Coordinates of C-alpha atoms and ligand atoms in Angstrom, one line a residue:
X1 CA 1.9 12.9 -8.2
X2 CA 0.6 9.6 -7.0
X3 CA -3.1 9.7 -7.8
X4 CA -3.8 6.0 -6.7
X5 CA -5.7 5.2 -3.1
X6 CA -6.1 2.1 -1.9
X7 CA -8.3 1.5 1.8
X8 CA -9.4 -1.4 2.8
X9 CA -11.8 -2.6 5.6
X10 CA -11.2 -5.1 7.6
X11 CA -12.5 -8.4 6.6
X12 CA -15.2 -9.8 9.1
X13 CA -16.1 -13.1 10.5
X14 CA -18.7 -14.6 8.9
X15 CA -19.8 -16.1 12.2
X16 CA -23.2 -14.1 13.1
X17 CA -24.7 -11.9 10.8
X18 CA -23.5 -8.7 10.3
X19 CA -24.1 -5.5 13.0
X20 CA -24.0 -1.9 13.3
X21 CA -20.3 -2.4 14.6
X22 CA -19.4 -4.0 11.1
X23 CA -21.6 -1.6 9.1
X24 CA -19.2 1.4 10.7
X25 CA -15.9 0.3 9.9
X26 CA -17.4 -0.1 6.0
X27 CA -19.0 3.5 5.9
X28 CA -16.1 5.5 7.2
X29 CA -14.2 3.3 4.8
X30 CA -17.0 4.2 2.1
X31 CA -16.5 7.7 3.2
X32 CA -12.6 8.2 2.3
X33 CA -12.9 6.0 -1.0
X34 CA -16.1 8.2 -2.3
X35 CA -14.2 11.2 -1.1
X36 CA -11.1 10.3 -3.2
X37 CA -12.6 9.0 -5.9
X38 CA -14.0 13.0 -6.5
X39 CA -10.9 14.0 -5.7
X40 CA -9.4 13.1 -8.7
X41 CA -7.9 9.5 -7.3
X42 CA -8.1 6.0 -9.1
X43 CA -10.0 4.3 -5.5
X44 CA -9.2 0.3 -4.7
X45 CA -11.6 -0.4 -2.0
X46 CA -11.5 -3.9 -0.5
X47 CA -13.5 -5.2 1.8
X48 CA -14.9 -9.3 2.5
X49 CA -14.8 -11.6 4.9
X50 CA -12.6 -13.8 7.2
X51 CA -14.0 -17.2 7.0
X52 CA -11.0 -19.9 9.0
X53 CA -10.2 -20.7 12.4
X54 CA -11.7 -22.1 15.0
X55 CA -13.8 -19.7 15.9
X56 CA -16.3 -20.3 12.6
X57 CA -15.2 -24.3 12.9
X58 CA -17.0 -24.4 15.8
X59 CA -19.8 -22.1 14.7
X60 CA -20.3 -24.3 12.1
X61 CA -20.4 -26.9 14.3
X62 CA -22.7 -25.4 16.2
X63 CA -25.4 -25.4 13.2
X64 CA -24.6 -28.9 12.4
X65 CA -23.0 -27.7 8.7
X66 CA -20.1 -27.7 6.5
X67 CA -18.0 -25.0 7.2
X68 CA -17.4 -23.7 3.7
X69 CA -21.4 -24.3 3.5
X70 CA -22.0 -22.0 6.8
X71 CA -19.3 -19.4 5.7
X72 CA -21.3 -19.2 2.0
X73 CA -24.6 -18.1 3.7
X74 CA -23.3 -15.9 6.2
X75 CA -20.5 -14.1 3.9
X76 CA -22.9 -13.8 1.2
X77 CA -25.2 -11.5 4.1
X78 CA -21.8 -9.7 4.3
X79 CA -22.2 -8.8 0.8
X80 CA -25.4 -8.1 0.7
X81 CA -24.5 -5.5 3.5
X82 CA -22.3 -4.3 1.3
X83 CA -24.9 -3.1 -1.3
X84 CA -27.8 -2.2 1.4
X85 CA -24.9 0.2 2.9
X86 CA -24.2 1.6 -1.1
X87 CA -20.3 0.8 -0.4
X88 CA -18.3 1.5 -3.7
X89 CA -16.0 -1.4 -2.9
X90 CA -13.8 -2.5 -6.0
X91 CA -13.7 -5.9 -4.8
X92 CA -14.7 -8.3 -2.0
X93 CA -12.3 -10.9 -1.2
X94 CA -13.3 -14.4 0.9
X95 CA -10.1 -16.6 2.1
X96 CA -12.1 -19.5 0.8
X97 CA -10.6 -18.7 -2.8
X98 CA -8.2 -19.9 -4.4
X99 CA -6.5 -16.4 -5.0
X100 CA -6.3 -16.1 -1.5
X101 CA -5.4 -19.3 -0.8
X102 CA -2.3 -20.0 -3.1
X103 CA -1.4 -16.2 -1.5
X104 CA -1.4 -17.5 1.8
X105 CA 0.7 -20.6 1.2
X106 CA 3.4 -18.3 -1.3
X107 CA 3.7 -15.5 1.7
X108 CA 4.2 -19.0 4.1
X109 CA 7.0 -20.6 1.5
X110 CA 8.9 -17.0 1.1
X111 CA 8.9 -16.5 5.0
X112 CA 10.1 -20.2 5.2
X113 CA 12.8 -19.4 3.0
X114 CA 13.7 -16.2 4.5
X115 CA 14.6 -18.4 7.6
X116 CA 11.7 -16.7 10.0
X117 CA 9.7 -20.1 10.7
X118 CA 10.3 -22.8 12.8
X119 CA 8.7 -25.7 14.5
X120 CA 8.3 -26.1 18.0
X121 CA 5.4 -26.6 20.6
X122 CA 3.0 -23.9 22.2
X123 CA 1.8 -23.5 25.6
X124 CA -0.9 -20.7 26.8
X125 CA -3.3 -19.2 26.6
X126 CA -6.1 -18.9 23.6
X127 CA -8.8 -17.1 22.9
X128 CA -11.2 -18.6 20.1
X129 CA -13.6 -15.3 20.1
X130 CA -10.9 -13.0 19.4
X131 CA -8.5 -15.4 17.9
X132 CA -5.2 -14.6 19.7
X133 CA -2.9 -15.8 21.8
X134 CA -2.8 -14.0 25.1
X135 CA 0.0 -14.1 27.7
X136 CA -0.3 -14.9 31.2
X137 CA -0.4 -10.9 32.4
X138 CA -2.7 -10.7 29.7
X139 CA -5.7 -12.6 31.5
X140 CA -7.5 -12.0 34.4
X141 CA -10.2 -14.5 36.3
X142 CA -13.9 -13.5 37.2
X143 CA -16.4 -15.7 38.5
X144 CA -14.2 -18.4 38.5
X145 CA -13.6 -18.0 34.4
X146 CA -10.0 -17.5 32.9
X147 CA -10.7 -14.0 30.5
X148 CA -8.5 -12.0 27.9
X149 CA -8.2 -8.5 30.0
X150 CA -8.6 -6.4 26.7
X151 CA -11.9 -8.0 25.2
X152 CA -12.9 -9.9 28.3
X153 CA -13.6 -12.7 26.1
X154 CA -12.6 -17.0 27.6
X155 CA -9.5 -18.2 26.8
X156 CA -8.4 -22.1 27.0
X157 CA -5.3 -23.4 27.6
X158 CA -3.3 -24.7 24.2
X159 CA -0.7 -27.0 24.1
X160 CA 0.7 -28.5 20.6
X161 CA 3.3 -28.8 18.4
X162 CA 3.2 -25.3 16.3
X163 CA 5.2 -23.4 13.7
X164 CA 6.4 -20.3 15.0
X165 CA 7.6 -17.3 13.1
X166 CA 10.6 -14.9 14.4
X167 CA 8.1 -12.3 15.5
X168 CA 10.8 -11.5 18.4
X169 CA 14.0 -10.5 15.7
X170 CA 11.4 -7.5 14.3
X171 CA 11.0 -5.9 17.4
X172 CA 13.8 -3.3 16.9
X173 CA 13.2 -2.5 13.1
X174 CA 9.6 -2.2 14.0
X175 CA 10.5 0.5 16.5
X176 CA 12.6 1.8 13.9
X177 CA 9.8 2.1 10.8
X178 CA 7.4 3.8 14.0
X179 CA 10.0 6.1 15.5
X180 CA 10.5 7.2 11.2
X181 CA 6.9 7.1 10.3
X182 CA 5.1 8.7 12.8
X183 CA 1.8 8.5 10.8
X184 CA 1.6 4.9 10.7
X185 CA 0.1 4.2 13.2
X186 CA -3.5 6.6 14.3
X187 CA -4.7 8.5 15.8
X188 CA -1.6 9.3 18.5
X189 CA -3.1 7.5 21.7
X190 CA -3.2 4.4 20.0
X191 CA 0.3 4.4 18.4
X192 CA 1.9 4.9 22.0
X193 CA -0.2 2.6 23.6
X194 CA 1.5 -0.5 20.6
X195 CA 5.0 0.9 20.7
X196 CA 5.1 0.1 24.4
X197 CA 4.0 -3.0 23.8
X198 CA 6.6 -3.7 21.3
X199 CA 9.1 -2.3 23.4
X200 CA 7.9 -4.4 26.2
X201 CA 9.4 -7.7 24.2
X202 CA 7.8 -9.3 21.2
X203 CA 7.7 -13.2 21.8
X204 CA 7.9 -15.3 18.4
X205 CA 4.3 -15.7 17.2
X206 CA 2.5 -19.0 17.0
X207 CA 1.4 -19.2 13.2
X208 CA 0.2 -22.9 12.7
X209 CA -2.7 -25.2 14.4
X210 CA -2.4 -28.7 15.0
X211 CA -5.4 -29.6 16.8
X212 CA -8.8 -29.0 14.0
X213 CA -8.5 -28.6 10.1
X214 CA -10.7 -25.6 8.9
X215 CA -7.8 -23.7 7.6
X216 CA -5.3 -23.0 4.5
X217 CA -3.0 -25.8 5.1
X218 CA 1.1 -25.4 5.4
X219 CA 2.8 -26.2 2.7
X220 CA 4.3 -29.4 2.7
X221 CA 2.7 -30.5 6.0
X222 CA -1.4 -31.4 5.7
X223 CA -1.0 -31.4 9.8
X224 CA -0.6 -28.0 10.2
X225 CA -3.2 -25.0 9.2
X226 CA -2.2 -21.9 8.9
X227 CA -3.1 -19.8 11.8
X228 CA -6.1 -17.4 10.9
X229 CA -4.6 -13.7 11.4
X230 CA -1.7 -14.7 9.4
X231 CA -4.4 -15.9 6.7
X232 CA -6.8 -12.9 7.0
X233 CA -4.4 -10.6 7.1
X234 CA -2.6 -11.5 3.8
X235 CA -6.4 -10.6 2.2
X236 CA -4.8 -6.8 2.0
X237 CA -2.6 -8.1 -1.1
X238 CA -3.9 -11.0 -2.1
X239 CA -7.1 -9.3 -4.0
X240 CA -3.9 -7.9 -5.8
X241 CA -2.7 -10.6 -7.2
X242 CA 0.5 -11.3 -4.5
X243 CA 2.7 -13.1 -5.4
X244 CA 2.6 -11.9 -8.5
X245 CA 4.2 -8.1 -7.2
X246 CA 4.4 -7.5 -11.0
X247 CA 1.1 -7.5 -11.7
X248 CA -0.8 -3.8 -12.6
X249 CA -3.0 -4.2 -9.5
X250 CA 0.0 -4.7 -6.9
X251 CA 2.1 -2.0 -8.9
X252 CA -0.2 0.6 -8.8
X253 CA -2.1 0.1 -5.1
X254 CA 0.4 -1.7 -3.3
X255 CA 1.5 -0.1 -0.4
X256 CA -2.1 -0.1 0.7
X257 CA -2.8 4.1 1.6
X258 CA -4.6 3.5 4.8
X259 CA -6.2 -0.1 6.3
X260 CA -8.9 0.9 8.4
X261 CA -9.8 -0.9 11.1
X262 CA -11.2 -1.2 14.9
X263 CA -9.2 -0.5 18.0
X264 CA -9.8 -4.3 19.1
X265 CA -7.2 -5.7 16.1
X266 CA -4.4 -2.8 16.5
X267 CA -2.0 -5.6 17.4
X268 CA -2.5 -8.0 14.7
X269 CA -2.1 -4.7 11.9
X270 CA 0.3 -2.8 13.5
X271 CA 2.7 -5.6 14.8
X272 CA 2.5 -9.1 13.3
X273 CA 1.4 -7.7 9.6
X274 CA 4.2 -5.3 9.3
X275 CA 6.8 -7.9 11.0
X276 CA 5.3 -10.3 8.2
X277 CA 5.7 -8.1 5.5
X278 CA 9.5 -6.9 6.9
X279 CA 10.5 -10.8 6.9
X280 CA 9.0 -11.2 3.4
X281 CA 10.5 -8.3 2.1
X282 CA 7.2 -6.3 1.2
X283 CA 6.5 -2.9 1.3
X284 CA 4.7 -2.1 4.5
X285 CA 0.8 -0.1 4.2
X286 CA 1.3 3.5 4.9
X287 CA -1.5 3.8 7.8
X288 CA -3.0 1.6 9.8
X289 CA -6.4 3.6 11.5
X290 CA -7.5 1.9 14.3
X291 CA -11.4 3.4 15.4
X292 CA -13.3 3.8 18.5
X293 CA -16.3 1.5 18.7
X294 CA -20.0 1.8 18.2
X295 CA -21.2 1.5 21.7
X296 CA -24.8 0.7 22.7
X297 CA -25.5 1.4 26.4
X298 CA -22.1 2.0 27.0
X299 CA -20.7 -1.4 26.2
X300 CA -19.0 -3.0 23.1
X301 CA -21.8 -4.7 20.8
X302 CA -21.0 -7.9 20.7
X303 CA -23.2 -11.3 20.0
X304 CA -22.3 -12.8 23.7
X305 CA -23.2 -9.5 25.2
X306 CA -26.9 -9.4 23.3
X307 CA -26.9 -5.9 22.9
X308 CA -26.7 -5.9 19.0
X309 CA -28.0 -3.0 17.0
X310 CA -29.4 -4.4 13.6
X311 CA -28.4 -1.8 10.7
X312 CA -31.1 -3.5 8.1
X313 CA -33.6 -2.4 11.1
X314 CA -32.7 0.8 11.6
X315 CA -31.8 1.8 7.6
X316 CA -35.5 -0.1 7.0
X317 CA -37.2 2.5 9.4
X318 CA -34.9 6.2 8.8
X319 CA -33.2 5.3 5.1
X320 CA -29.6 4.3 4.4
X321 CA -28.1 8.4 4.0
X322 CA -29.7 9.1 7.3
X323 CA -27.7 6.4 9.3
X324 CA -24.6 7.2 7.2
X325 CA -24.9 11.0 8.0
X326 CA -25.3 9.9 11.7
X327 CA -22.3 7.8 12.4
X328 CA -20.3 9.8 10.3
X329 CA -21.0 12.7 12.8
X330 CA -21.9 11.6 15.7
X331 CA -19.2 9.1 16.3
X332 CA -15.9 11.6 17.2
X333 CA -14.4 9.5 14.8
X334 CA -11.2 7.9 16.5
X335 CA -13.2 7.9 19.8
X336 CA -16.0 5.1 21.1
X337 CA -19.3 6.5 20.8
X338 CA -22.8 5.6 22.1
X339 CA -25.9 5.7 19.8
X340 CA -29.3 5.9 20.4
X341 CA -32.5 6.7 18.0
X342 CA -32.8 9.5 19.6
X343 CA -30.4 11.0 18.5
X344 CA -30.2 9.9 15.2
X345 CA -33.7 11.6 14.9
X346 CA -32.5 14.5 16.0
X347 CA -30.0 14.8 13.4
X348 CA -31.8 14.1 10.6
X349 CA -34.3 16.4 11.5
X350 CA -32.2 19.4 12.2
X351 CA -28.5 18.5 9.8
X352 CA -30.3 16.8 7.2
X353 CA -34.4 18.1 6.8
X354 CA -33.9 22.0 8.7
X355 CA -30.3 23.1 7.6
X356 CA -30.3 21.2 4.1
X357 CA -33.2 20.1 2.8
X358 CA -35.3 23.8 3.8
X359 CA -32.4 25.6 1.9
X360 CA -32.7 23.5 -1.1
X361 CA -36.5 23.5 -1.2
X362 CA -36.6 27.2 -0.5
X363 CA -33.6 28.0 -3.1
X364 CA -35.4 26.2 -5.8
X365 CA -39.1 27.1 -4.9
X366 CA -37.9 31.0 -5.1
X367 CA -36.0 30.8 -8.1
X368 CA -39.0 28.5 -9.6
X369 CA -41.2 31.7 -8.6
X370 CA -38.3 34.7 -9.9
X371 CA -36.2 32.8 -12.4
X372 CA -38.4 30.8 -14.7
X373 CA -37.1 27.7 -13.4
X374 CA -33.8 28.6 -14.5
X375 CA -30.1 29.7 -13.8
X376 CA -30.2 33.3 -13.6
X377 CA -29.1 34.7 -16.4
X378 CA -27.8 38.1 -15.5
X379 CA -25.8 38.5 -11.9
X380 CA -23.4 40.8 -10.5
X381 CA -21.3 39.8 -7.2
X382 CA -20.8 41.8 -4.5
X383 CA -18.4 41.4 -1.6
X384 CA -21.1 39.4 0.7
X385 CA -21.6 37.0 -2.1
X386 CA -17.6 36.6 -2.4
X387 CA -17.1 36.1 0.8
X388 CA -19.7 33.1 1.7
X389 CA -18.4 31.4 -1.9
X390 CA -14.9 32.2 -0.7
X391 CA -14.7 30.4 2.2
X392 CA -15.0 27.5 0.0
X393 CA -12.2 28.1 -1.8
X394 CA -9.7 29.1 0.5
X395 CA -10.5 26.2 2.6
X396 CA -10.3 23.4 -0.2
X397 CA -6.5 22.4 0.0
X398 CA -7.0 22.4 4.5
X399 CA -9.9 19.9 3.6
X400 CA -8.0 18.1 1.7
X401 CA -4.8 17.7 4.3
X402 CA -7.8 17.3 7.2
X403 CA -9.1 14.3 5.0
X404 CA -5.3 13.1 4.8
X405 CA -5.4 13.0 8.6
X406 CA -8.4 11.5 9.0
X407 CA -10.1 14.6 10.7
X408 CA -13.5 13.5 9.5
X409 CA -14.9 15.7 12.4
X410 CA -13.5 18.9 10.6
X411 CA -15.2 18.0 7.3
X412 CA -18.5 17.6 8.5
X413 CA -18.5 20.8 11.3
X414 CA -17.3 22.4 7.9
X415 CA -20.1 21.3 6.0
X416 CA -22.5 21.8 9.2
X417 CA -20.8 25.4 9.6
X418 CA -21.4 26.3 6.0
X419 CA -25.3 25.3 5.7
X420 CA -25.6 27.7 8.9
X421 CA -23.6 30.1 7.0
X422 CA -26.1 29.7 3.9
X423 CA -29.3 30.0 5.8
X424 CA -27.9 33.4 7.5
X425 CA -27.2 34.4 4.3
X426 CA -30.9 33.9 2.5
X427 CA -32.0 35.3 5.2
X428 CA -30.0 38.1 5.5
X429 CA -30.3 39.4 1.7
X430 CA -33.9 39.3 2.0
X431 CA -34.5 38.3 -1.7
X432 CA -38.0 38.5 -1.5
X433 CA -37.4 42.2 -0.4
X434 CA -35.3 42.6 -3.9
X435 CA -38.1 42.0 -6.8
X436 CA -37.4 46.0 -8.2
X437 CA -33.3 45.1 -8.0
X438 CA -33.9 42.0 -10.5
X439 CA -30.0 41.7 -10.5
X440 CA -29.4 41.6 -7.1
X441 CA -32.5 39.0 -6.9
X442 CA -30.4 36.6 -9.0
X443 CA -27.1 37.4 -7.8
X444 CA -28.4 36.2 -4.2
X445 CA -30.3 32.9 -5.7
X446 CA -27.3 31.9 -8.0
X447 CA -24.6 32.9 -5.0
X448 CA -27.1 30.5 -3.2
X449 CA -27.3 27.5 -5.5
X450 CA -23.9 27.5 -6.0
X451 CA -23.2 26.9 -2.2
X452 CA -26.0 24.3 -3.3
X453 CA -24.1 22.8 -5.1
X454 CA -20.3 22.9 -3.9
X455 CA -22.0 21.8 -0.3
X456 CA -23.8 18.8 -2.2
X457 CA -20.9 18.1 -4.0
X458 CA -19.2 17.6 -0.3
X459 CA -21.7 15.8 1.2
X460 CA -21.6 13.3 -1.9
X461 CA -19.4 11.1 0.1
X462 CA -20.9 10.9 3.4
X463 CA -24.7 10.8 1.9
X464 CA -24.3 9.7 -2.2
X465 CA -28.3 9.0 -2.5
X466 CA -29.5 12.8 -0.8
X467 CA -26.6 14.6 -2.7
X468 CA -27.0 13.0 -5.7
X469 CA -31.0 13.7 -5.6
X470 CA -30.5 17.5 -4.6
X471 CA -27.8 17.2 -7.4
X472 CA -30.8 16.1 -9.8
X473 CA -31.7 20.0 -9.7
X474 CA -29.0 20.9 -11.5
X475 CA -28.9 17.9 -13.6
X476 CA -25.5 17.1 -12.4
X477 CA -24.8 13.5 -12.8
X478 CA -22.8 11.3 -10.2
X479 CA -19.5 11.2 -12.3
X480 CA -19.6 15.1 -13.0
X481 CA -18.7 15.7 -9.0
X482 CA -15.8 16.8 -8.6
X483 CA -13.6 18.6 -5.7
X484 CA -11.9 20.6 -7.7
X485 CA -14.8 22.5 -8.7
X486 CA -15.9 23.7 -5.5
X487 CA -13.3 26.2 -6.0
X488 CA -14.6 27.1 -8.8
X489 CA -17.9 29.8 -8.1
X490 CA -19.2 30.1 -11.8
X491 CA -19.6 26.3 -12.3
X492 CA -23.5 26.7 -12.6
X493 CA -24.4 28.0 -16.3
X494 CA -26.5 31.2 -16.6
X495 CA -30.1 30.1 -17.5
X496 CA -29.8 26.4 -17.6
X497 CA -33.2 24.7 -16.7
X498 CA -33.1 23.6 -13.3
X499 CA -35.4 21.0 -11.7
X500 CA -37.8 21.1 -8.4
X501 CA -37.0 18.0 -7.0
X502 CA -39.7 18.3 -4.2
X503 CA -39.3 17.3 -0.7
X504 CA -35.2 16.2 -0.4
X505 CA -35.5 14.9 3.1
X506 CA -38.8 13.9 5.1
X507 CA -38.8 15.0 9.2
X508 CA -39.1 12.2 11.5
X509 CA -41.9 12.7 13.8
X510 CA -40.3 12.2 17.2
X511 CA -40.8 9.6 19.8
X512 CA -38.9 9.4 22.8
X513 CA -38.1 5.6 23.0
X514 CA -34.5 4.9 23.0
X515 CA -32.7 2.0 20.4
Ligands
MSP601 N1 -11.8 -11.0 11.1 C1 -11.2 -10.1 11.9 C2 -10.5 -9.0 11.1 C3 -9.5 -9.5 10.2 S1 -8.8 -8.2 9.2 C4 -7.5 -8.9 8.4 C5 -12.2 -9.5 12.8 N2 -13.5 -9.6 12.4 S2 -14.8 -9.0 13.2 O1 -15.9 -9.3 12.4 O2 -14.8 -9.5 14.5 O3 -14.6 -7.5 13.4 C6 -14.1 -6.7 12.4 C7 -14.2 -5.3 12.7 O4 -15.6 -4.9 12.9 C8 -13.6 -4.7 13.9 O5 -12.2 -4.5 13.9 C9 -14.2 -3.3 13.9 O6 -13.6 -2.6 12.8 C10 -15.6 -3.7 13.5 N3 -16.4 -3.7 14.8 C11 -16.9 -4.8 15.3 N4 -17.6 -4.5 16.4 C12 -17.5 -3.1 16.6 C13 -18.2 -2.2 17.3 N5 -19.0 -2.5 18.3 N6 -17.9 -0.9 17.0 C14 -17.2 -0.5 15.9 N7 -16.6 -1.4 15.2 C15 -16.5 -2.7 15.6 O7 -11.9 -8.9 13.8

């Protein structure tokens, strides 16, 4: 079986510094590459940033700076993101290298060849925020401003000589690959709502600017630079080694498992990158994931809007794991969701410190007490202590499929469902009622530090630093979790030492103040 996994993010704009919006899309990525990666897959996980077009020309502008010199400060934040948010990205790719570059310009050359561009002039509508082309249906007028109805951002009117590419001779083989790959494009709502765009007519695609420079140039003609979606987009196999298709990398990743990305840039991955790929004769990515968005007060965060929610603030004040955990959950993933503090201290104080961190301290400080610090050594399983182990078992393989379908919501009410299960459980052995049944004593602390672990083990990819400190009780070291072994209900060793690891999560005393 195919044991490779490649996800990517998608790569960001380097034009403001990085928000909670941003920080999503990379830990749900996070999430499914950690989760793999214990499952027994070899993980690529790309992520980086976007740094051409007009839109950063002119925020370079703005500053009075180089572009290339305004991209390195901002991208290099990106990055830095990328390690405050514990990602496990293999790589991080920028379109100002070269790799990317000469990737571009080959992808340009074999579309050229392929007959699918052509010059000619473009007329309409542009938008420089979201970097698209809109037609006229497409744009509404408020208070006297011309606006993209989808992300309500201004457009300008664009007139110039402009190579096109034959977006419009796809259309039926891209209905074709949807109608035959019904997983392509998720979750459901969103697939229907681009097949009847497709369906409504595909126009041929604008793919080269005339009018500023701050791009990969066309080959053979310095006048033209590439347009930026057809440039970003070519990131996904450029960071493996395209065009070299021979190459390990590209063997063993390409097609790309799932690209993850926001509902706002469905069009660009689901339409113009597959039509690209068709006319170049690629392989086309098996998903494309389009999420809801991080709302704050109901709204899309967005730098013109001013209603930004700073991650570094918020992971400064609660801890990384705790905003992980939070927009893991809390976000119906596929769906927009609102966020507040509030909330977030709610969770972490009943998920994380009540259901979690009590049964681990109370596990550990009773077998501390009973058990010498140690394993039990002597234990004899009943049918209560089969069945709570048992439900992880017969549920590992559904996990896995409900991971393959991005149902992130059933992993963590299973994980949520099981720490109620385990409390229930302590509580309704009674093992402080058991000291003149020494067996059953142990049977009931090991039954319970095993569900310990198997649940730590699972929550390894949505909280790696908590896991992998309640993990320190049993020694159990980062590369030692494995999925396989939550089936498996004997993985603890009679008598090994185990460690009190203290407090694992602190409460947050509440205030009522909203984000
Ligand atoms: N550069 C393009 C993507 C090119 S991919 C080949 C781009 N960049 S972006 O920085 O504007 O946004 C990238 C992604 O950030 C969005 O698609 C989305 O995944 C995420 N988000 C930005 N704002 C968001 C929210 N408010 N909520 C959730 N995610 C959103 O588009």
């Amino acid at each position: 079986m195919d044991k490779n996994f490649y996800i990517t993010t998608p790569i960001y704009y380097p034009s403001a510094k990085p928000h909670m919006g941003h920080a999503y899309s990379s830990i749900i990525a996070d999430f499914f590459a950690r989760f793999k990666k214990i499952d027994g897959y070899d993980v690529y996980f790309l992520t980086g940033t976007d740094e051409h077009g007009l839109k950063i020309q002119r925020a370079a502008e703005k500053k009075n700076v180089e572009p290339l010199k305004f991209c390195n400060e901002i991208s290099q934040t990106f990055k830095d993101l990328s390690k405050t948010l514990n990602l496990s990205n293999t790589d991080f790719i920028r379109t100002t290298e070269e790799r990317h570059k000469n990737s571009v310009q080959k992808l340009w050359n074999k579309l050229e060849q392929n007959d699918d561009i052509y010059l000619s002039k473009y007329s309409g509508w542009y938008s420089v925020s979201d970097e698209a082309f809109y037609n006229e249906d497409e744009i509404v007028e408020e208070n006297g401003k011309k606006l993209a109805k989808s992300s309500k951002s201004p457009v300008e009117w664009m007139d110039e000589e402009s190579f096109f590419f034959r977006l419009s001779k796809w259309e039926k083989s891209l209905l074709k690959y949807y109608k035959e790959n019904p997983n392509f494009i998720q979750p459901n709502a969103r697939k229907n709502e681009v097949i009847s765009f497709v369906e409504s007519g595909l126009k041929d695609l604008s793919i080269s600017r005339k009018s500023f420079s701050w791009g990969i140039k066309v080959p053979n003609n310095d006048n033209h630079v590439i347009y930026v979606w057809l440039d970003a987009l070519t990131n996904y196999i450029s960071a493996l080694g395209y065009p070299d298709t021979n190459s390990e990398l590209f063997k063993k990743f390409w097609p790309a498992s799932i690209h993850l990305i926001g509902k706002d840039i469905l069009r660009f991955h689901a339409v113009y990158w597959p039509a690209f790929l068709l006319a170049a004769g690629i392989e086309l990515p098996k998903k494309i994931y389009g999420h809801g968005w991080i709302l704050s007060d109901d709204e899309k965060m967005s730098k013109s809007k001013g209603n930004i929610l700073d991650p570094l603030e918020i992971i400064q004040k609660y801890g990384l794991d705790p905003l992980r955990y939070y927009l893991i959950k809390e976000v119906s993933f596929g769906n927009d969701g609102n966020i507040s503090k509030e909330r977030l201290e709610d969770c972490i104080n009943s998920d994380l410190a009540n259901n979690y961190g009590n049964l681990c301290q109370r596990t550990i400080s009773f077998a501390t007490k009973n058990c010498e610090n140690r394993i039990p050594k002597e234990i004899n399983f009943i049918d209560e202590d089969r069945l709570i182990l048992d439900n992880f078992t017969s549920n590992i393989d559904n996990i896995r499929s409900q991971i393959d379908n991005q149902n992130i919501n059933y992993y963590i009410d299973f994980i949520v469902n099981s720490l109620f299960a385990a409390n229930k459980y302590f509580n309704d052995q009674e093992p402080w009622k058991k000291k003149d049944d020494p067996i059953r004593l142990n049977t009931i602390i090991y039954t319970t530090l095993e569900i310990i672990r198997k649940i730590s083990f699972m929550l390894y990819p949505i909280i790696p630093e908590i896991s992998l400190k309640a993990l320190k009780i049993f020694n159990i070291k980062e590369d030692q979790i494995n999925l396989d072994s939550i089936a498996q209900h004997d993985y603890l060793n009679l008598g090994d030492k185990i460690n009190n690891i203290g407090i694992l999560i602190n409460k947050i005393e509440k205030n009522k103040e909203n984000v």
